[in-house]
mmCIF file of C-alpha atoms in Angstrom:
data_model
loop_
_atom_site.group_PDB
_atom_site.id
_atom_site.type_symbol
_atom_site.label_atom_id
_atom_site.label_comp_id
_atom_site.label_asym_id
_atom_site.label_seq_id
_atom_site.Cartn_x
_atom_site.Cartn_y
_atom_site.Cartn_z
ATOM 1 C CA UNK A 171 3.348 110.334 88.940
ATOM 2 C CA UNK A 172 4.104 109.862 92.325
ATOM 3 C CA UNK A 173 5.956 106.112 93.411
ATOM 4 C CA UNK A 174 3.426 104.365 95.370
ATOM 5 C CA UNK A 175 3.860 103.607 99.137
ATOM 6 C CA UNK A 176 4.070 100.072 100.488
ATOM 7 C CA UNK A 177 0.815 100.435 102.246
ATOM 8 C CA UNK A 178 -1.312 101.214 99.242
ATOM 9 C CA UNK A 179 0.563 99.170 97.047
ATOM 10 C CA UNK A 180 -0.514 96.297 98.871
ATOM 11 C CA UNK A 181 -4.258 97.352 99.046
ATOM 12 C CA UNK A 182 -4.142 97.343 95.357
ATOM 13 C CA UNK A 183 -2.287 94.192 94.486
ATOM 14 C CA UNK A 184 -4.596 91.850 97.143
ATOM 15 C CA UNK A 185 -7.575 91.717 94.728
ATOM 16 C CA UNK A 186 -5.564 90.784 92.035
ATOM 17 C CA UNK A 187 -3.530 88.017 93.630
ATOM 18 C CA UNK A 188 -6.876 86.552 94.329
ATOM 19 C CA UNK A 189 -7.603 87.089 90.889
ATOM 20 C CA UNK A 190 -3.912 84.822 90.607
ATOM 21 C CA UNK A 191 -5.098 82.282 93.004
ATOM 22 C CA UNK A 192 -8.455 82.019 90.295
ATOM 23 C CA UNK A 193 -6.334 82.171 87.484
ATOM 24 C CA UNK A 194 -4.391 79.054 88.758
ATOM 25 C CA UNK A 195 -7.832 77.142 89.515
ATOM 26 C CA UNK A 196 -8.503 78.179 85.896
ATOM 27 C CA UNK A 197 -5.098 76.427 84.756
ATOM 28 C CA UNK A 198 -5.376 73.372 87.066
ATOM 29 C CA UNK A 199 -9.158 72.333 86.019
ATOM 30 C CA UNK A 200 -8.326 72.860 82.443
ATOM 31 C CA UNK A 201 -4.967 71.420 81.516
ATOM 32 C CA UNK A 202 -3.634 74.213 80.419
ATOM 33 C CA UNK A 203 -0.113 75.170 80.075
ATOM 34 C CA UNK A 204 1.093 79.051 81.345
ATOM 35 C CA UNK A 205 4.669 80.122 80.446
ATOM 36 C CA UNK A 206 5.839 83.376 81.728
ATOM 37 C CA UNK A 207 8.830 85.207 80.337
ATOM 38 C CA UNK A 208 10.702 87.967 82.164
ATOM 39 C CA UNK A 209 13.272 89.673 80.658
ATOM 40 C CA UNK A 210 14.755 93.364 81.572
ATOM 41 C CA UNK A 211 17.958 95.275 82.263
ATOM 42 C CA UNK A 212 19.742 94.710 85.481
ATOM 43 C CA UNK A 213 18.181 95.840 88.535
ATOM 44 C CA UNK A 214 14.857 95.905 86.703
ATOM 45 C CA UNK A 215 12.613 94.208 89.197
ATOM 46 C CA UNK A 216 12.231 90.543 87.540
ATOM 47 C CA UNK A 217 12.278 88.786 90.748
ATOM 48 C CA UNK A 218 9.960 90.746 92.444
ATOM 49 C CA UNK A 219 7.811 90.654 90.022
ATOM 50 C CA UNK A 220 7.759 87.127 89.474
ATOM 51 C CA UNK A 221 7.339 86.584 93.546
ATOM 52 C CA UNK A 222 4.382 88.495 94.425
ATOM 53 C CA UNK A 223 2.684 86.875 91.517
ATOM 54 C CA UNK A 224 3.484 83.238 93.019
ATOM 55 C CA UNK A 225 3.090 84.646 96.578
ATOM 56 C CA UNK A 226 0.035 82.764 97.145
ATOM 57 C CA UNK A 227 0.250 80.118 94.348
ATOM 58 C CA UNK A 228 0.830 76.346 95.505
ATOM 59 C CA UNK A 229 4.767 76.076 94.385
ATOM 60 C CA UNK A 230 4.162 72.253 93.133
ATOM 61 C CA UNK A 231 2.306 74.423 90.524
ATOM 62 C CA UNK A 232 3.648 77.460 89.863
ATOM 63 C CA UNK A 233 7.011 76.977 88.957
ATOM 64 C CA UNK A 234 9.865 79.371 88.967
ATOM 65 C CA UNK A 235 12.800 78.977 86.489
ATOM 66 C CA UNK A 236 16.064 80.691 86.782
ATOM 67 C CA UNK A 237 18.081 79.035 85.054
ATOM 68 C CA UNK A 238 22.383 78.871 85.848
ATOM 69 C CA UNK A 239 25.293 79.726 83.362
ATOM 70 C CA UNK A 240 25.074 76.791 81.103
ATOM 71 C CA UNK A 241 27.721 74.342 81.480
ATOM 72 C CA UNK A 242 30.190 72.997 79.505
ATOM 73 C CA UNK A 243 27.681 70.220 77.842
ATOM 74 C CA UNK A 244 24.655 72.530 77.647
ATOM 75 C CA UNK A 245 26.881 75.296 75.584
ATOM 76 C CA UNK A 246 27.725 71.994 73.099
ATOM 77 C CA UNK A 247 23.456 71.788 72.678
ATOM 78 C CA UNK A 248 20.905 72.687 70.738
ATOM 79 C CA UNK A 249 20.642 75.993 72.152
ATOM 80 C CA UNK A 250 16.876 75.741 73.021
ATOM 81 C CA UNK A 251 17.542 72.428 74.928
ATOM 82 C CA UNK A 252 18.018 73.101 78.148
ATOM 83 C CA UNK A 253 14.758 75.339 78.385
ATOM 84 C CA UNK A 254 12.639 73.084 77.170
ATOM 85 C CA UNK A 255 12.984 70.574 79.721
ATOM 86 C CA UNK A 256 11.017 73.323 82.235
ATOM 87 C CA UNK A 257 8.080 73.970 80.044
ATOM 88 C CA UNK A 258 5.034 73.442 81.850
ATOM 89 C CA UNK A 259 2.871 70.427 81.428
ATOM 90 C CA UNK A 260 -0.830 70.305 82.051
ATOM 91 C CA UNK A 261 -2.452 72.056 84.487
ATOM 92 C CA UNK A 262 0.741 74.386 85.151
ATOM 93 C CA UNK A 263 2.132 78.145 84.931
ATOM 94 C CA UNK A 264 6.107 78.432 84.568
ATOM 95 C CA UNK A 265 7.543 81.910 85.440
ATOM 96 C CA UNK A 266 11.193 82.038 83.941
ATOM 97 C CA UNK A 267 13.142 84.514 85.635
ATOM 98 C CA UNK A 268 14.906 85.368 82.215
ATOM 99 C CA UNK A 269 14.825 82.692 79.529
ATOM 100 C CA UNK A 270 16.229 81.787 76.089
ATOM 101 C CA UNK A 271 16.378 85.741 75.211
ATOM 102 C CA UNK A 272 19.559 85.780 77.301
ATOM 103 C CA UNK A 273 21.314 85.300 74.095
ATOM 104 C CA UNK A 274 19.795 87.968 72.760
ATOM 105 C CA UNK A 275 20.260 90.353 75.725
ATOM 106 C CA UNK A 276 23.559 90.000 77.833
ATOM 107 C CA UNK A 277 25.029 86.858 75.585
ATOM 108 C CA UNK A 278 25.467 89.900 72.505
ATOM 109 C CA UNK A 279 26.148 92.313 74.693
ATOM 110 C CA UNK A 280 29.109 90.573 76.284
ATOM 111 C CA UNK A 281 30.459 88.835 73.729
ATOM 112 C CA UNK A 282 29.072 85.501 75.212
ATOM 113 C CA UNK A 283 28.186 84.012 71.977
ATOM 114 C CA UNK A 284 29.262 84.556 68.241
ATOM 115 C CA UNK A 285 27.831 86.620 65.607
ATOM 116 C CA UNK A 286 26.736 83.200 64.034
ATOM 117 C CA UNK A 287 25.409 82.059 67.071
ATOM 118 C CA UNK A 288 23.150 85.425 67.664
ATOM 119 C CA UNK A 289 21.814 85.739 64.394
ATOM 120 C CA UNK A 290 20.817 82.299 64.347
ATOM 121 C CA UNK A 291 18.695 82.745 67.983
ATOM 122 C CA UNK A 292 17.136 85.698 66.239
ATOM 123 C CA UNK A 293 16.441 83.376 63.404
ATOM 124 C CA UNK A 294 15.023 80.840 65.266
ATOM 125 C CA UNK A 295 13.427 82.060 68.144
ATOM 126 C CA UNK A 296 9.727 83.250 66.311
ATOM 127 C CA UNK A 297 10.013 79.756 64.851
ATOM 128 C CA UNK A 298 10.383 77.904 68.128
ATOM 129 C CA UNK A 299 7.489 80.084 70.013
ATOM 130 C CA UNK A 300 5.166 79.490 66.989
ATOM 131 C CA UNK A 301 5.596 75.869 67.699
ATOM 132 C CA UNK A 302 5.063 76.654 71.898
ATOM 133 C CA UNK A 303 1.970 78.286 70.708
ATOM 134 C CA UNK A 304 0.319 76.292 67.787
ATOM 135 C CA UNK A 305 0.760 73.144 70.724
ATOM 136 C CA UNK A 306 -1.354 75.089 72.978
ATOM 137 C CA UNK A 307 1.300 77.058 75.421
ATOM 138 C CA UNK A 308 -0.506 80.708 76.745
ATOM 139 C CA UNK A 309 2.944 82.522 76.252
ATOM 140 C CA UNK A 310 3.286 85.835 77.491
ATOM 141 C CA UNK A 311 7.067 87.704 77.204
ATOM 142 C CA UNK A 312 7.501 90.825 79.521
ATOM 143 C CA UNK A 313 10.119 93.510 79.368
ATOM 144 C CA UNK A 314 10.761 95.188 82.266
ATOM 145 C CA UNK A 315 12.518 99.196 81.594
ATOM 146 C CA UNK A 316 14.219 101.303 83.963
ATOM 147 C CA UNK A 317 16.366 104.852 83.232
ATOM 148 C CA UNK A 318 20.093 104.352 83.728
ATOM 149 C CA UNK A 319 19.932 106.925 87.231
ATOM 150 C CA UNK A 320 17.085 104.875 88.596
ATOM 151 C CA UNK A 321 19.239 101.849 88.002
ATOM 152 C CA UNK A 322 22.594 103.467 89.156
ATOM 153 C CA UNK A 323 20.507 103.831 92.505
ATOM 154 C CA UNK A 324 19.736 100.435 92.389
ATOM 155 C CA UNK A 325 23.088 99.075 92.053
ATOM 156 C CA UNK A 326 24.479 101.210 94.869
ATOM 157 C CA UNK A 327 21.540 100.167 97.034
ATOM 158 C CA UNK A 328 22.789 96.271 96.216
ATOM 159 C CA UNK A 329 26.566 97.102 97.193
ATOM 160 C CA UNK A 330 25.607 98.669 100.275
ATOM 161 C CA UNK A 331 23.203 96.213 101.814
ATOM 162 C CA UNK A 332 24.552 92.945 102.661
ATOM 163 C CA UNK A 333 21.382 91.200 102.309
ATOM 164 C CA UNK A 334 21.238 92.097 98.422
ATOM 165 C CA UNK A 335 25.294 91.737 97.779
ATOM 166 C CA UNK A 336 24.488 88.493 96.136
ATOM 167 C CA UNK A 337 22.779 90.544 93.219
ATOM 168 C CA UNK A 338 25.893 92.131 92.255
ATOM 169 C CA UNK A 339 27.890 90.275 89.709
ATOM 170 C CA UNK A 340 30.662 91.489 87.484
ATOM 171 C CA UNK A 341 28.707 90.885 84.702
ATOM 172 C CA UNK A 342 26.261 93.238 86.480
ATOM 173 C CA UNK A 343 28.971 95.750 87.088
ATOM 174 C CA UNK A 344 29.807 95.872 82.729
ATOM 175 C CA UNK A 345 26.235 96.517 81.962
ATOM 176 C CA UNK A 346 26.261 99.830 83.992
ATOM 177 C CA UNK A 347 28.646 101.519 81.114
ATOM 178 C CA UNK A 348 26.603 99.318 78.447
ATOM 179 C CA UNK A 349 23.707 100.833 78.942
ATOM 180 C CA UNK A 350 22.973 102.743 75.488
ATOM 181 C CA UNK A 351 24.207 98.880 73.859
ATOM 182 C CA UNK A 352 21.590 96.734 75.726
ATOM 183 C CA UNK A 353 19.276 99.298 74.098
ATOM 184 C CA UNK A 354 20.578 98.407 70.848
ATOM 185 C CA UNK A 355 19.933 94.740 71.493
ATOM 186 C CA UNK A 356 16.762 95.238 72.808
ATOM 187 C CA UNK A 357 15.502 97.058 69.686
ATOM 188 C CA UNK A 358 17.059 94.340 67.415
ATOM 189 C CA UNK A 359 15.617 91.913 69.647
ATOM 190 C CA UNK A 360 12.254 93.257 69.117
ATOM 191 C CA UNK A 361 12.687 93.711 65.412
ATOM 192 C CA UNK A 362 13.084 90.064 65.120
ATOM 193 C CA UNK A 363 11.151 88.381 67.777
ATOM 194 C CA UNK A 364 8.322 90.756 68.263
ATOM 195 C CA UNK A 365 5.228 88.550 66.360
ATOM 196 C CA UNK A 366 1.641 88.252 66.350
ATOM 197 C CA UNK A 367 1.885 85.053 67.574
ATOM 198 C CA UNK A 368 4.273 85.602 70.501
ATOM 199 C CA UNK A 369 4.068 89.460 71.293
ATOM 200 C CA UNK A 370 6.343 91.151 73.542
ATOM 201 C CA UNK A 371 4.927 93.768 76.416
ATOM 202 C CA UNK A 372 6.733 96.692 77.413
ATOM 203 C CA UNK A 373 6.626 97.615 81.463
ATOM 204 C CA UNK A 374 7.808 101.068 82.961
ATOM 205 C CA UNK A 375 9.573 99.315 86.181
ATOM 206 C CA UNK A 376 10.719 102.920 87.688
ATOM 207 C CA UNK A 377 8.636 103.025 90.287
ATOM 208 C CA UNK A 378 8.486 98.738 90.733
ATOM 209 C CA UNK A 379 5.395 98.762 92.603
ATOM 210 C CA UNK A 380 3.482 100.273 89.810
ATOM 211 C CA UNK A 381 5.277 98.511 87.473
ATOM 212 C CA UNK A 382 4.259 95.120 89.400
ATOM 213 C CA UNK A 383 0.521 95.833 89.034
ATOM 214 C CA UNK A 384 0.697 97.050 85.537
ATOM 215 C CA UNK A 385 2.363 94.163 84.695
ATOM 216 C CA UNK A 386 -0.431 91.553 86.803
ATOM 217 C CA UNK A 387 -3.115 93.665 85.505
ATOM 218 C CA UNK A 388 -2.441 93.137 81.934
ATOM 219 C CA UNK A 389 -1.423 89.499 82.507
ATOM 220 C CA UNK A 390 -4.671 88.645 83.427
ATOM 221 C CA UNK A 391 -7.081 90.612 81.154
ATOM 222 C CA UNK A 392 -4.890 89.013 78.327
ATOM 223 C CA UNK A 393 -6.255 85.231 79.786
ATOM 224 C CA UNK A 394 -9.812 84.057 78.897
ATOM 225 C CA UNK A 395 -12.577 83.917 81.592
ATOM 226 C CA UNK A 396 -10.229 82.343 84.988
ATOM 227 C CA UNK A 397 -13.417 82.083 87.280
ATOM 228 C CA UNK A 398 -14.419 78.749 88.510
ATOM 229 C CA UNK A 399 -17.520 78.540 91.022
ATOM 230 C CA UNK A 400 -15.633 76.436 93.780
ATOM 231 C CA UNK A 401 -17.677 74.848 96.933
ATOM 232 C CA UNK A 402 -16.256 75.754 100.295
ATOM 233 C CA UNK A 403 -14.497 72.765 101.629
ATOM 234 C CA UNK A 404 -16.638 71.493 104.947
ATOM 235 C CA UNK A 405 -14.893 71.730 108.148
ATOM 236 C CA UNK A 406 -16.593 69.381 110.296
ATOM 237 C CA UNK A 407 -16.135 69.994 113.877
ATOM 238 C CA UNK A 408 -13.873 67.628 115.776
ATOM 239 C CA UNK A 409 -15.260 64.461 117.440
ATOM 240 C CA UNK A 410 -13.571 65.837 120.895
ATOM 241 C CA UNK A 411 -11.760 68.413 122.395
ATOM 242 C CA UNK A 412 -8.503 69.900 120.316
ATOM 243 C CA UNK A 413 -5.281 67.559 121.687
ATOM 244 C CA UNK A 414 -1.593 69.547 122.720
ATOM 245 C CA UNK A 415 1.233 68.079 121.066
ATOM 246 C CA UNK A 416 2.745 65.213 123.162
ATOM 247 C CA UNK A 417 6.700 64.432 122.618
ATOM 248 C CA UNK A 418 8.862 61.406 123.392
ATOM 249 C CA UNK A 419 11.772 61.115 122.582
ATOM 250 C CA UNK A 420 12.846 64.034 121.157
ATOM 251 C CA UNK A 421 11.305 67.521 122.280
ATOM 252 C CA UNK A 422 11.211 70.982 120.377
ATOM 253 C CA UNK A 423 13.653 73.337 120.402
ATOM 254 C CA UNK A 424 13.174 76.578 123.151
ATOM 255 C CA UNK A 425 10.899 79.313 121.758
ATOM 256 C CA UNK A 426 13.258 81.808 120.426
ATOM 257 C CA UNK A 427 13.875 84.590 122.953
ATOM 258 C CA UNK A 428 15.307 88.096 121.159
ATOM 259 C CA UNK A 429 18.365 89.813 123.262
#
């Protein structure tokens, strides 16, 4: 299948981010609570995802979560703890930019955590989604995939472009020889964590652009009914003509000029 071409991929992905911009009507007149998890190899496409979804989505609703190494108190926590402070309340969606599964991922790939520690996430993790769940939380955990050459290209595209250097990491550098291991951890991952309750998805993010609508499409035929009939806001005209800015004190800075 061919990779789609910017032009057409935004054709197709405008009728479902108003779709989105319903969905988040949906959320906001009925309390609920939306919690997106994205988790993937490196150079997946997690962040792009996650931004043309909130694109158009009023950010003091649509939250995005990405969380920082934990520090030297969080890592002494209960190791769900600092997460749960960013769970959405009523009447918001949460889109975590990876999440807890980070132990499960890079943590036991890298030899971040103990064997204790990992087994006991594995444990624990079903348990502490059932409880998200049974309190009413729509939880939906994405996986975004991508072969090890489409990746490689992906990395070298990072090193050489200064505007996406910040992307490379050295933990990003290890996982390029621990490819076949994150594999591994995915599959155990899934063993363990993959429930009725809290499913995980599967996304083919080779081509991103496809993999950005499949992933939007299914997100929202797996929510209820999002349509709300909503009145047009009246615009009444103005009582007189439209007014020019007037400045006192201070005045704005010259219209940029390029060259």
């Amino acid at each position: 299948m061919d990779k789609l071409k910017r032009k057409q991929y935004e054709q197709l992905l405008e009728p479902m981010q108003l779709e989105l911009t319903a969905m988040a009507r949906w959320v906001q007149h009925s309390g609920q609570r939306l919690l997106v998890l994205f988790e993937g190899r490196d150079t997946a496409g997690k962040g792009g995802a996650i931004l043309d979804i909130a694109r158009h989505l009023n950010p003091r609703q649509c939250r995005v979560v990405a969380l920082p190494k934990p520090t030297d108190r969080e890592c002494t926590q209960w190791y769900f703890q600092r997460h749960v402070a960013h769970l959405p309340a009523a009447g918001e969606i949460v889109l975590m930019d990876r999440s807890w599964y980070n132990r499960a991922g890079v943590e036991k790939v890298m030899g971040f955590c103990t064997d204790a520690q990992y087994h006991a996430f594995l444990a624990q993790a079903p348990v502490f989604e059932r409880l998200l769940v049974d309190d009413g939380i729509l939880l939906f955990k994405y996986w975004l995939c991508v072969d090890q050459e489409q990746q490689e290209k992906r990395f070298a595209e990072r090193r050489q472009n200064p505007l996406k250097g910040w992307k490379l990491s050295p933990v990003d550098l290890r996982s390029r020889v621990e490819y076949n291991a994150y594999t591994h951890a995915r599959e155990a991952m899934l063993e363990a964590t993959h429930s009725h309750h809290a499913p995980w998805t599967l996304v083919d993010f080779n081509d991103q652009k496809r993999g950005r609508l499949t992933l939007i499409r299914d997100l929202l035929d797996r929510l209820p009914e999002t349509r709300l009939d909503e009145a047009l806001i009246d615009l009444p005209p103005l009582p007189d003509a439209p007014k020019k800015e007037k400045y006192g004190m201070v005045k704005p800075l010259p219209p940029f000029a390029p060259g």
